[in-house]
Coordinates of C-alpha atoms in Angstrom, one line a residue:
M1393 CA 106.4 8.2 77.7
N1394 CA 109.6 8.5 79.8
I1395 CA 111.8 5.5 79.4
H1396 CA 112.0 5.2 83.2
D1397 CA 108.2 5.3 83.8
E1398 CA 108.4 1.5 83.9
K1399 CA 111.2 -0.1 85.7
I1400 CA 112.0 -3.4 87.5
V1401 CA 114.0 -2.9 90.7
I1402 CA 116.2 -5.8 91.8
L1403 CA 117.1 -6.0 95.5
D1404 CA 120.5 -7.6 95.8
F1405 CA 121.1 -10.2 98.5
G1406 CA 124.7 -11.0 97.3
S1407 CA 124.1 -13.5 94.5
Q1408 CA 126.9 -13.8 91.9
T1409 CA 124.2 -13.7 89.2
T1410 CA 122.3 -10.6 90.3
Q1411 CA 123.7 -8.6 87.4
L1412 CA 122.5 -11.3 85.0
I1413 CA 118.9 -10.7 86.2
A1414 CA 119.2 -7.1 85.2
R1415 CA 120.7 -8.0 81.9
R1416 CA 118.0 -10.6 81.1
I1417 CA 115.3 -8.0 81.9
R1418 CA 116.9 -5.3 79.8
E1419 CA 117.1 -7.8 76.9
Q1420 CA 113.3 -7.7 76.9
K1421 CA 113.6 -3.9 76.3
V1422 CA 112.5 -3.1 79.9
Y1423 CA 114.6 -1.0 82.1
S1424 CA 115.9 -2.6 85.3
E1425 CA 118.3 -1.4 88.0
I1426 CA 120.0 -3.0 91.1
H1427 CA 119.8 -1.7 94.6
P1428 CA 121.1 -3.1 97.9
F1429 CA 118.6 -5.2 99.9
S1430 CA 118.9 -2.7 102.7
I1431 CA 117.4 0.2 100.7
S1432 CA 114.8 2.0 102.9
I1433 CA 111.2 1.5 102.0
E1434 CA 110.9 5.3 101.6
N1435 CA 113.6 5.3 98.9
L1436 CA 112.3 2.2 97.3
R1437 CA 108.9 3.8 97.1
K1438 CA 110.4 6.9 95.5
L1439 CA 111.8 4.7 92.7
A1440 CA 108.2 3.9 91.8
P1441 CA 109.0 0.3 90.6
T1442 CA 106.7 -1.5 88.2
G1443 CA 107.9 -4.7 89.7
I1444 CA 110.5 -5.9 92.2
V1445 CA 112.8 -8.9 92.1
L1446 CA 114.4 -10.4 95.2
S1447 CA 117.7 -11.9 94.1
G1448 CA 119.4 -15.1 95.3
G1449 CA 122.2 -15.0 97.9
P1450 CA 124.7 -17.1 99.7
C1451 CA 123.1 -17.0 103.2
S1452 CA 120.3 -18.9 104.8
V1453 CA 117.2 -16.8 105.7
Y1454 CA 117.2 -18.1 109.3
D1455 CA 120.9 -17.1 110.0
S1456 CA 121.2 -14.5 112.6
D1457 CA 123.1 -12.2 110.3
A1458 CA 121.2 -13.0 107.1
P1459 CA 120.3 -10.0 104.9
H1460 CA 116.6 -9.1 105.2
S1461 CA 114.8 -6.4 103.2
D1462 CA 112.0 -4.5 104.8
P1463 CA 108.9 -6.7 104.9
A1464 CA 107.0 -3.5 103.8
V1465 CA 108.2 -4.5 100.2
F1466 CA 105.0 -6.6 100.1
E1467 CA 102.8 -3.6 101.0
L1468 CA 103.9 -1.4 98.0
G1469 CA 101.2 -2.8 95.8
V1470 CA 103.6 -4.0 93.1
P1471 CA 104.4 -7.5 91.8
V1472 CA 107.3 -9.3 93.5
L1473 CA 109.4 -12.2 92.1
G1474 CA 111.6 -14.0 94.6
I1475 CA 114.5 -16.0 93.2
C1476 CA 116.1 -18.8 95.3
Y1477 CA 117.1 -16.9 98.5
G1478 CA 114.6 -14.2 97.5
A1479 CA 111.8 -16.8 97.3
Q1480 CA 112.7 -18.2 100.7
L1481 CA 112.8 -14.7 102.2
M1482 CA 109.3 -14.0 100.8
V1483 CA 108.0 -17.2 102.4
Q1484 CA 109.6 -16.5 105.8
Q1485 CA 108.5 -12.8 105.9
L1486 CA 104.9 -13.7 104.9
G1487 CA 104.5 -16.5 107.6
G1488 CA 105.9 -19.7 106.0
A1489 CA 108.8 -21.8 107.0
V1490 CA 112.3 -22.4 105.5
E1491 CA 114.6 -25.1 106.8
K1492 CA 117.9 -26.8 105.9
A1493 CA 117.3 -29.3 103.2
D1494 CA 118.0 -33.0 103.7
K1495 CA 119.1 -33.2 100.1
R1496 CA 120.6 -30.1 98.6
E1497 CA 120.1 -29.1 94.9
F1498 CA 123.0 -27.7 93.0
G1499 CA 123.2 -27.8 89.2
K1500 CA 120.7 -29.1 86.7
A1501 CA 117.3 -30.3 87.8
D1502 CA 114.1 -31.3 86.1
L1503 CA 111.1 -29.1 86.8
S1504 CA 107.5 -30.4 86.8
I1505 CA 105.1 -27.5 86.1
E1506 CA 101.6 -27.9 87.6
F1507 CA 100.1 -24.5 86.9
T1508 CA 100.4 -22.8 83.6
E1509 CA 99.3 -19.3 84.3
G1510 CA 101.5 -16.4 85.6
L1511 CA 105.2 -17.3 85.5
F1512 CA 104.6 -20.5 83.4
A1513 CA 102.0 -19.2 80.9
G1514 CA 102.5 -20.9 77.6
L1515 CA 104.7 -23.7 79.0
E1516 CA 104.0 -27.4 79.0
V1517 CA 102.6 -29.1 82.0
G1518 CA 104.1 -32.4 83.0
E1519 CA 106.6 -34.3 85.2
G1520 CA 110.3 -33.4 84.7
K1521 CA 109.6 -31.6 81.4
H1522 CA 111.9 -28.6 81.9
Q1523 CA 115.6 -28.3 82.7
V1524 CA 116.4 -25.6 85.3
W1525 CA 119.4 -24.6 87.4
M1526 CA 119.3 -25.0 91.1
S1527 CA 121.7 -23.7 93.7
H1528 CA 120.5 -24.0 97.3
G1529 CA 121.0 -26.0 100.4
D1530 CA 117.7 -24.9 102.1
R1531 CA 114.2 -25.5 101.0
I1532 CA 110.7 -24.2 101.6
E1533 CA 108.9 -26.5 104.1
Q1534 CA 105.6 -24.6 104.7
L1535 CA 103.9 -22.1 102.5
P1536 CA 102.4 -18.9 104.0
E1537 CA 98.6 -18.7 104.0
G1538 CA 97.3 -17.9 100.6
F1539 CA 100.2 -19.4 98.6
E1540 CA 100.1 -22.4 96.4
T1541 CA 102.6 -24.6 94.5
T1542 CA 103.0 -24.1 90.8
A1543 CA 106.0 -26.4 90.1
T1544 CA 108.0 -29.1 91.8
S1545 CA 111.4 -30.8 91.4
E1546 CA 112.7 -34.1 92.8
H1547 CA 113.9 -32.5 96.1
S1548 CA 111.8 -29.3 96.1
P1549 CA 108.1 -29.8 96.8
Y1550 CA 107.7 -26.0 96.4
A1551 CA 110.1 -25.3 93.4
A1552 CA 107.8 -22.5 92.3
I1553 CA 105.0 -20.8 94.2
R1554 CA 102.4 -18.0 93.9
Y1555 CA 100.1 -16.0 96.1
A1556 CA 96.6 -16.6 94.6
D1557 CA 95.2 -13.2 95.4
K1558 CA 98.3 -11.0 95.1
P1559 CA 101.1 -10.7 92.4
F1560 CA 103.7 -12.4 94.5
V1561 CA 105.6 -15.3 92.9
G1562 CA 108.8 -17.2 93.7
V1563 CA 111.1 -19.8 92.2
Q1564 CA 113.8 -22.0 93.8
F1565 CA 115.7 -22.1 90.5
H1566 CA 117.6 -19.4 88.7
P1567 CA 115.8 -18.2 85.6
E1568 CA 118.6 -15.7 84.8
V1569 CA 121.2 -18.4 83.9
A1570 CA 121.6 -20.1 80.5
H1571 CA 121.2 -23.6 82.0
T1572 CA 117.6 -22.8 82.9
L1573 CA 116.2 -23.5 79.4
I1574 CA 112.8 -21.8 80.2
G1575 CA 114.5 -18.9 82.0
N1576 CA 113.6 -16.2 79.4
D1577 CA 110.0 -17.4 79.3
V1578 CA 109.7 -17.2 83.0
L1579 CA 111.2 -13.6 83.2
R1580 CA 109.1 -12.5 80.2
N1581 CA 105.9 -13.8 81.9
F1582 CA 106.8 -11.8 85.0
I1583 CA 107.8 -8.6 83.2
F1584 CA 104.9 -8.5 80.7
G1585 CA 102.2 -10.8 82.1
I1586 CA 102.4 -10.0 85.8
C1587 CA 103.9 -6.5 85.9
G1588 CA 102.3 -5.3 82.7
C1589 CA 105.4 -3.6 81.3
S1590 CA 105.9 -2.5 77.7
P1591 CA 109.2 -3.0 75.7
N1592 CA 110.2 0.7 75.6
W1593 CA 113.8 0.5 76.7
T1594 CA 115.7 1.0 73.4
M1595 CA 118.8 2.9 72.5
H1596 CA 116.8 5.2 70.3
S1597 CA 114.5 6.1 73.2
F1598 CA 117.6 6.4 75.4
I1599 CA 119.2 8.9 73.1
E1600 CA 116.0 11.0 72.9
A1601 CA 115.6 11.1 76.7
N1602 CA 119.2 11.8 77.5
V1603 CA 119.9 14.4 74.9
E1604 CA 116.9 16.3 76.3
A1605 CA 118.1 15.8 79.9
I1606 CA 121.7 16.9 79.1
R1607 CA 120.4 20.1 77.4
E1608 CA 118.2 20.9 80.3
K1609 CA 121.0 20.3 82.9
V1610 CA 123.7 22.1 81.1
G1611 CA 121.8 25.1 79.8
K1612 CA 124.3 27.6 78.3
D1613 CA 127.3 26.3 80.4
R1614 CA 130.3 24.7 78.8
V1615 CA 131.3 21.0 79.3
I1616 CA 134.6 19.2 79.1
C1617 CA 134.7 15.5 78.4
A1618 CA 137.4 13.1 79.6
L1619 CA 138.3 11.5 76.3
S1620 CA 140.4 8.3 76.5
G1621 CA 139.7 6.9 73.0
G1622 CA 137.9 3.9 74.5
V1623 CA 134.4 2.9 73.8
D1624 CA 132.9 4.5 76.9
S1625 CA 134.4 7.9 76.6
S1626 CA 133.9 8.0 72.8
V1627 CA 130.1 7.3 73.2
T1628 CA 129.9 9.7 76.1
A1629 CA 131.4 12.5 73.9
A1630 CA 129.1 11.6 71.0
I1631 CA 125.9 11.8 72.9
V1632 CA 126.9 15.0 74.8
H1633 CA 128.0 16.6 71.5
R1634 CA 124.6 15.7 70.0
A1635 CA 122.9 17.5 72.9
I1636 CA 125.0 20.7 73.1
G1637 CA 127.3 20.8 70.1
D1638 CA 130.2 23.3 70.4
Q1639 CA 129.5 23.8 74.1
L1640 CA 131.6 20.6 74.5
T1641 CA 135.4 20.5 74.6
C1642 CA 137.0 17.1 74.7
I1643 CA 140.3 16.7 76.6
Y1644 CA 142.7 13.8 75.9
V1645 CA 145.2 13.4 78.7
N1646 CA 148.3 11.3 77.9
N1647 CA 149.0 9.9 81.4
G1648 CA 152.1 8.0 80.2
L1649 CA 150.3 4.7 80.9
M1650 CA 149.0 4.1 77.4
R1651 CA 150.0 1.3 75.0
T1652 CA 152.6 1.8 72.2
G1653 CA 151.4 4.4 69.7
E1654 CA 148.0 4.6 71.2
S1655 CA 147.9 8.3 72.0
Q1656 CA 148.9 9.3 68.5
S1657 CA 146.3 7.0 66.9
I1658 CA 143.5 8.2 69.2
L1659 CA 144.1 11.8 68.5
R1660 CA 144.4 11.2 64.7
F1661 CA 141.0 9.3 64.8
F1662 CA 139.1 12.0 66.6
R1663 CA 140.5 14.8 64.6
E1664 CA 140.0 13.2 61.2
K1665 CA 136.8 11.2 61.6
T1666 CA 134.6 13.2 64.1
K1667 CA 133.4 16.8 64.6
L1668 CA 134.6 16.9 68.2
N1669 CA 136.8 19.7 69.4
V1670 CA 139.7 17.8 71.0
I1671 CA 142.7 19.3 72.9
D1672 CA 145.5 17.1 74.2
V1673 CA 147.6 17.3 77.3
D1674 CA 150.9 15.4 77.8
A1675 CA 151.0 14.7 81.6
S1676 CA 153.1 11.5 81.4
N1677 CA 155.8 12.9 83.7
Y1678 CA 153.3 14.1 86.2
F1679 CA 151.6 10.7 86.5
L1680 CA 154.9 8.8 86.7
S1681 CA 156.0 11.0 89.6
E1682 CA 152.6 10.5 91.4
L1683 CA 153.1 6.7 91.1
D1684 CA 156.7 6.7 92.2
G1685 CA 157.1 4.1 94.9
V1686 CA 153.4 3.2 95.0
M1687 CA 152.7 -0.5 95.3
D1688 CA 149.1 -0.7 96.6
P1689 CA 146.6 -1.0 93.7
E1690 CA 143.9 1.1 95.4
V1691 CA 146.4 3.9 96.0
K1692 CA 147.4 3.7 92.3
R1693 CA 143.8 3.9 91.1
K1694 CA 143.0 6.9 93.4
R1695 CA 146.1 8.8 92.6
I1696 CA 145.5 8.3 88.9
G1697 CA 141.8 9.4 89.3
L1698 CA 142.8 12.4 91.3
G1699 CA 145.4 13.3 88.8
F1700 CA 142.9 13.3 86.0
I1701 CA 140.5 15.5 87.9
K1702 CA 143.3 18.0 88.7
I1703 CA 144.4 18.2 85.1
F1704 CA 140.8 18.5 83.8
E1705 CA 140.1 21.4 86.3
E1706 CA 143.3 23.2 85.2
E1707 CA 142.3 22.8 81.5
A1708 CA 138.7 23.9 82.3
H1709 CA 140.2 27.1 83.9
K1710 CA 142.1 27.8 80.7
I1711 CA 139.0 27.4 78.6
G1712 CA 136.9 29.7 80.7
E1713 CA 133.4 29.2 82.2
V1714 CA 133.2 25.5 82.4
G1715 CA 130.6 24.0 84.7
Y1716 CA 130.6 20.3 83.9
L1717 CA 132.8 17.3 83.4
A1718 CA 131.4 14.4 81.2
Q1719 CA 132.8 11.0 81.7
G1720 CA 132.1 7.4 80.7
T1721 CA 131.1 5.8 84.0
L1722 CA 129.2 2.5 83.3
Y1723 CA 126.8 0.6 85.4
P1724 CA 129.3 -2.2 86.2
D1725 CA 131.6 0.6 87.6
V1726 CA 128.8 1.8 89.9
I1727 CA 127.8 -1.8 91.0
E1728 CA 131.4 -2.8 91.8
S1729 CA 132.0 0.3 93.8
V1730 CA 129.0 -0.3 96.1
S1731 CA 128.8 -3.5 98.1
F1732 CA 125.3 -5.0 98.5
R1733 CA 125.9 -4.8 102.3
G1734 CA 127.2 -1.3 102.2
E1735 CA 130.7 -2.5 103.2
A1736 CA 134.0 -2.4 101.3
P1737 CA 133.5 -2.6 97.5
I1738 CA 135.2 -5.0 95.2
K1739 CA 137.5 -2.2 94.0
S1740 CA 137.2 1.5 93.5
H1741 CA 137.0 2.8 89.9
H1742 CA 139.0 5.7 88.7
N1743 CA 135.8 7.4 87.7
V1744 CA 133.7 6.4 90.7
G1745 CA 135.6 5.6 93.9
G1746 CA 138.7 7.6 92.9
L1747 CA 136.9 11.0 92.7
P1748 CA 137.6 13.6 95.4
E1749 CA 134.7 14.4 97.7
V1750 CA 134.7 18.0 96.6
M1751 CA 134.9 18.8 92.9
K1752 CA 134.8 22.2 91.3
L1753 CA 133.0 20.6 88.3
D1754 CA 129.7 18.9 88.3
L1755 CA 129.5 15.5 86.7
I1756 CA 127.6 14.4 83.6
E1757 CA 127.5 10.6 83.3
P1758 CA 125.1 9.7 80.5
L1759 CA 126.2 6.0 80.4
R1760 CA 125.9 5.5 84.2
E1761 CA 123.0 3.1 83.8
L1762 CA 124.3 1.1 80.8
F1763 CA 126.2 -2.2 80.5
K1764 CA 129.0 -2.4 78.0
D1765 CA 127.1 -4.1 75.2
E1766 CA 124.4 -1.5 75.6
V1767 CA 127.0 1.2 75.2
R1768 CA 128.2 -0.4 71.9
E1769 CA 124.7 -0.5 70.7
L1770 CA 124.2 3.1 71.6
G1771 CA 127.4 4.1 69.8
L1772 CA 126.3 2.5 66.6
E1773 CA 122.9 4.2 67.0
L1774 CA 124.8 7.5 67.3
G1775 CA 126.7 6.9 64.1
L1776 CA 130.1 6.1 65.5
P1777 CA 132.2 3.8 63.2
E1778 CA 132.8 0.2 64.2
E1779 CA 136.5 0.7 64.6
A1780 CA 135.7 3.0 67.6
I1781 CA 132.9 0.8 69.0
Y1782 CA 134.5 -2.6 68.9
R1783 CA 137.9 -1.8 70.4
Q1784 CA 138.6 -4.0 73.4
P1785 CA 138.0 -2.3 76.7
F1786 CA 141.1 -0.6 78.2
P1787 CA 141.1 0.6 81.8
G1788 CA 141.1 4.3 82.7
P1789 CA 144.2 3.8 84.8
G1790 CA 145.9 2.2 81.8
L1791 CA 148.9 0.1 82.2
G1792 CA 149.3 1.3 85.7
I1793 CA 147.1 -1.5 86.9
R1794 CA 148.6 -4.1 84.6
I1795 CA 152.0 -3.6 86.2
M1796 CA 151.9 -5.4 89.5
G1797 CA 153.9 -3.4 92.0
E1798 CA 155.8 -0.2 91.3
V1799 CA 155.2 1.6 88.0
T1800 CA 158.5 2.8 86.4
A1801 CA 159.5 3.9 82.9
E1802 CA 161.6 0.7 82.5
R1803 CA 158.7 -1.6 83.5
L1804 CA 156.3 0.3 81.3
D1805 CA 158.6 -0.3 78.4
I1806 CA 158.7 -4.1 79.0
L1807 CA 154.9 -4.3 79.3
R1808 CA 154.2 -2.2 76.2
K1809 CA 156.4 -4.4 74.1
A1810 CA 154.8 -7.5 75.4
D1811 CA 151.3 -6.1 74.9
V1812 CA 151.9 -5.2 71.3
I1813 CA 152.8 -8.8 70.6
V1814 CA 149.6 -10.1 72.3
L1815 CA 147.3 -7.8 70.3
D1816 CA 149.2 -8.4 67.1
E1817 CA 148.8 -12.1 67.3
M1818 CA 145.2 -11.9 68.3
R1819 CA 144.4 -9.9 65.2
K1820 CA 146.6 -12.1 62.9
H1821 CA 144.6 -15.1 64.0
G1822 CA 141.2 -13.5 63.8
L1823 CA 140.6 -13.6 67.6
Y1824 CA 140.6 -9.9 68.5
R1825 CA 136.9 -9.4 68.0
K1826 CA 136.0 -12.9 69.4
V1827 CA 137.2 -12.2 72.9
W1828 CA 136.1 -9.5 75.3
Q1829 CA 139.7 -8.5 76.3
S1830 CA 143.2 -9.8 75.7
F1831 CA 146.3 -8.2 77.2
A1832 CA 149.6 -8.7 79.0
V1833 CA 150.3 -8.2 82.7
L1834 CA 153.8 -7.7 84.2
L1835 CA 154.2 -9.6 87.4
P1836 CA 156.3 -8.4 90.4
I1837 CA 158.5 -11.5 90.4
Q1838 CA 161.5 -12.8 88.6
T1839 CA 162.3 -16.4 87.8
V1840 CA 165.3 -18.4 86.7
G1841 CA 165.7 -19.3 83.0
V1842 CA 168.3 -20.4 80.5
M1843 CA 169.1 -18.3 77.4
G1844 CA 172.0 -19.1 75.1
D1845 CA 173.4 -21.6 77.6
G1846 CA 173.5 -18.8 80.3
R1847 CA 171.4 -18.5 83.4
T1848 CA 168.9 -15.7 83.5
Y1849 CA 166.8 -14.2 86.3
E1850 CA 164.2 -12.1 84.7
N1851 CA 160.5 -11.0 84.6
V1852 CA 157.3 -13.0 84.1
I1853 CA 154.5 -11.8 81.8
A1854 CA 151.0 -13.2 82.3
I1855 CA 148.6 -13.3 79.4
R1856 CA 144.9 -12.6 80.1
A1857 CA 142.1 -13.2 77.6
V1858 CA 138.4 -13.4 78.7
D1859 CA 135.0 -14.0 77.2
S1860 CA 132.2 -11.8 78.5
R1861 CA 129.0 -9.9 77.5
D1862 CA 129.1 -7.0 79.9
A1863 CA 132.2 -7.4 82.2
M1864 CA 130.0 -8.4 85.2
T1865 CA 131.0 -12.0 84.7
A1866 CA 133.7 -13.4 82.5
D1867 CA 135.2 -16.8 81.6
W1868 CA 138.8 -17.3 80.5
S1869 CA 139.2 -17.7 76.8
R1870 CA 140.2 -21.1 75.4
L1871 CA 142.8 -19.7 73.0
P1872 CA 144.4 -22.3 70.7
Y1873 CA 147.6 -23.7 72.0
D1874 CA 149.5 -22.8 68.9
V1875 CA 148.5 -19.1 69.3
L1876 CA 149.6 -19.1 72.9
G1877 CA 152.8 -20.8 71.8
V1878 CA 153.5 -18.1 69.2
I1879 CA 152.7 -15.3 71.7
S1880 CA 155.0 -16.8 74.4
S1881 CA 157.8 -17.4 71.9
R1882 CA 157.7 -13.9 70.5
I1883 CA 157.6 -12.2 73.9
I1884 CA 160.5 -14.2 75.3
N1885 CA 162.6 -13.6 72.1
E1886 CA 161.6 -10.0 71.4
V1887 CA 161.2 -8.4 74.8
R1888 CA 164.4 -8.0 76.8
G1889 CA 164.0 -8.7 80.5
V1890 CA 161.4 -11.5 80.1
N1891 CA 162.2 -15.2 80.4
R1892 CA 158.8 -16.7 81.2
V1893 CA 155.2 -16.3 80.0
V1894 CA 152.1 -17.8 81.8
Y1895 CA 148.4 -17.9 80.9
D1896 CA 145.7 -16.8 83.4
I1897 CA 142.8 -19.4 83.5
S1898 CA 140.7 -17.8 86.2
S1899 CA 137.1 -16.6 85.7
K1900 CA 135.2 -13.7 87.1
P1901 CA 134.1 -14.4 89.8
P1902 CA 136.1 -15.2 91.8
A1903 CA 138.8 -13.2 90.0
T1904 CA 138.3 -9.8 88.4
I1905 CA 139.2 -9.2 84.7
E1906 CA 142.0 -6.8 85.5
W1907 CA 144.6 -8.0 88.0
E1908 CA 144.5 -4.8 90.1

């Protein structure tokens, strides 16, 4: 069986937790993918979904500019689960009524289950028995013909609904968030009970399917892999190498935007501990010249992305007949580069939005449908050592997007020295593996300070540390004050040109993990 023969398609209406729905479904070993609500019914039909989820969203279904999917979704003959906005849209499109609620529901609520088949199979009936998470200012006022109530809450008479004769179900709460204590039960009941899926989405099956697909696509051509030393490119190289062996050549480009000693350690690791054929290119002067005077973060990303492609194509020409470029694009890169409305993305990624429209090399992106934690699981399944798998993520554009404003050799030197201290102290205190990422950022401002009884006017370093599972959402890490104190003291004392250190306590959303 093909691992994509069964899939749950999620239509995104702009909820901040849409990606969590995909993650929760994949945790049940069933493949899921996210598409904009505006996908045509023809393209949706081509995806051959086993089930469809209509996500939540910030709008009201009765607004003039509210996002509406094609009502023909309900004519595809597959189960549909509506969540919050998605449930309200289902009701509206099938003939019911949704209105502004007299009493809104935000946060924890007690759910009373009245019907224990379908979504609530195996759960206890009774008043206020189950804690769920609500986030809506509208409510369903009238059900379409054929629907019935399966659960209520204090302010929602239709907190959960179902169509008696068709596999359409809806909930006003969010089963994907941790605060809904029965969330996994609800999603499991939809995936397995209503959709009839099987738990076939595993990294072992992923390897088998993708190795075969890569071999078929590549044939006898040669492939080059953009190797950065990070988890994504390392796992990409490993799975492509398993598929085509010596037809793969890995290219490591030192763009001059790496951390202290990182290029040397990366090359040493791959040459000593893997069977990959790796060549290295020092292009640090080229990238610095390309970034000269550039302030805009989008321009930085795109110049760095275009620079990588230019160098890869030059190296491919030296190697000979190369037809493909393999790179470690992940699903979050793809999602963040495509708005749910088809408008401006959150940001372009060096390996998504930064690519030229016309490339001389075709792309191979074996990780394009994976989240970061799935990539790590895949890497271990491929036999990569933990030291390669559990490195903290490092952006493809490197320190270029951790320097706010212009990138110069002098500013790179300041940031490198500060970043070494951050990582050193995180490791010393046993925190490196406990957080998702920890790093320093050089701000484009100077502030007044006092050093040795003299006035200074120098740079500010921001420290960023976040907790996350897949980079789609993240919370700032509550690092111990004494650790922050040591980091601050060391940076100010050891890095010339810095007289102030601040700590970033913003989460994603609304902020992103990287500052640019």
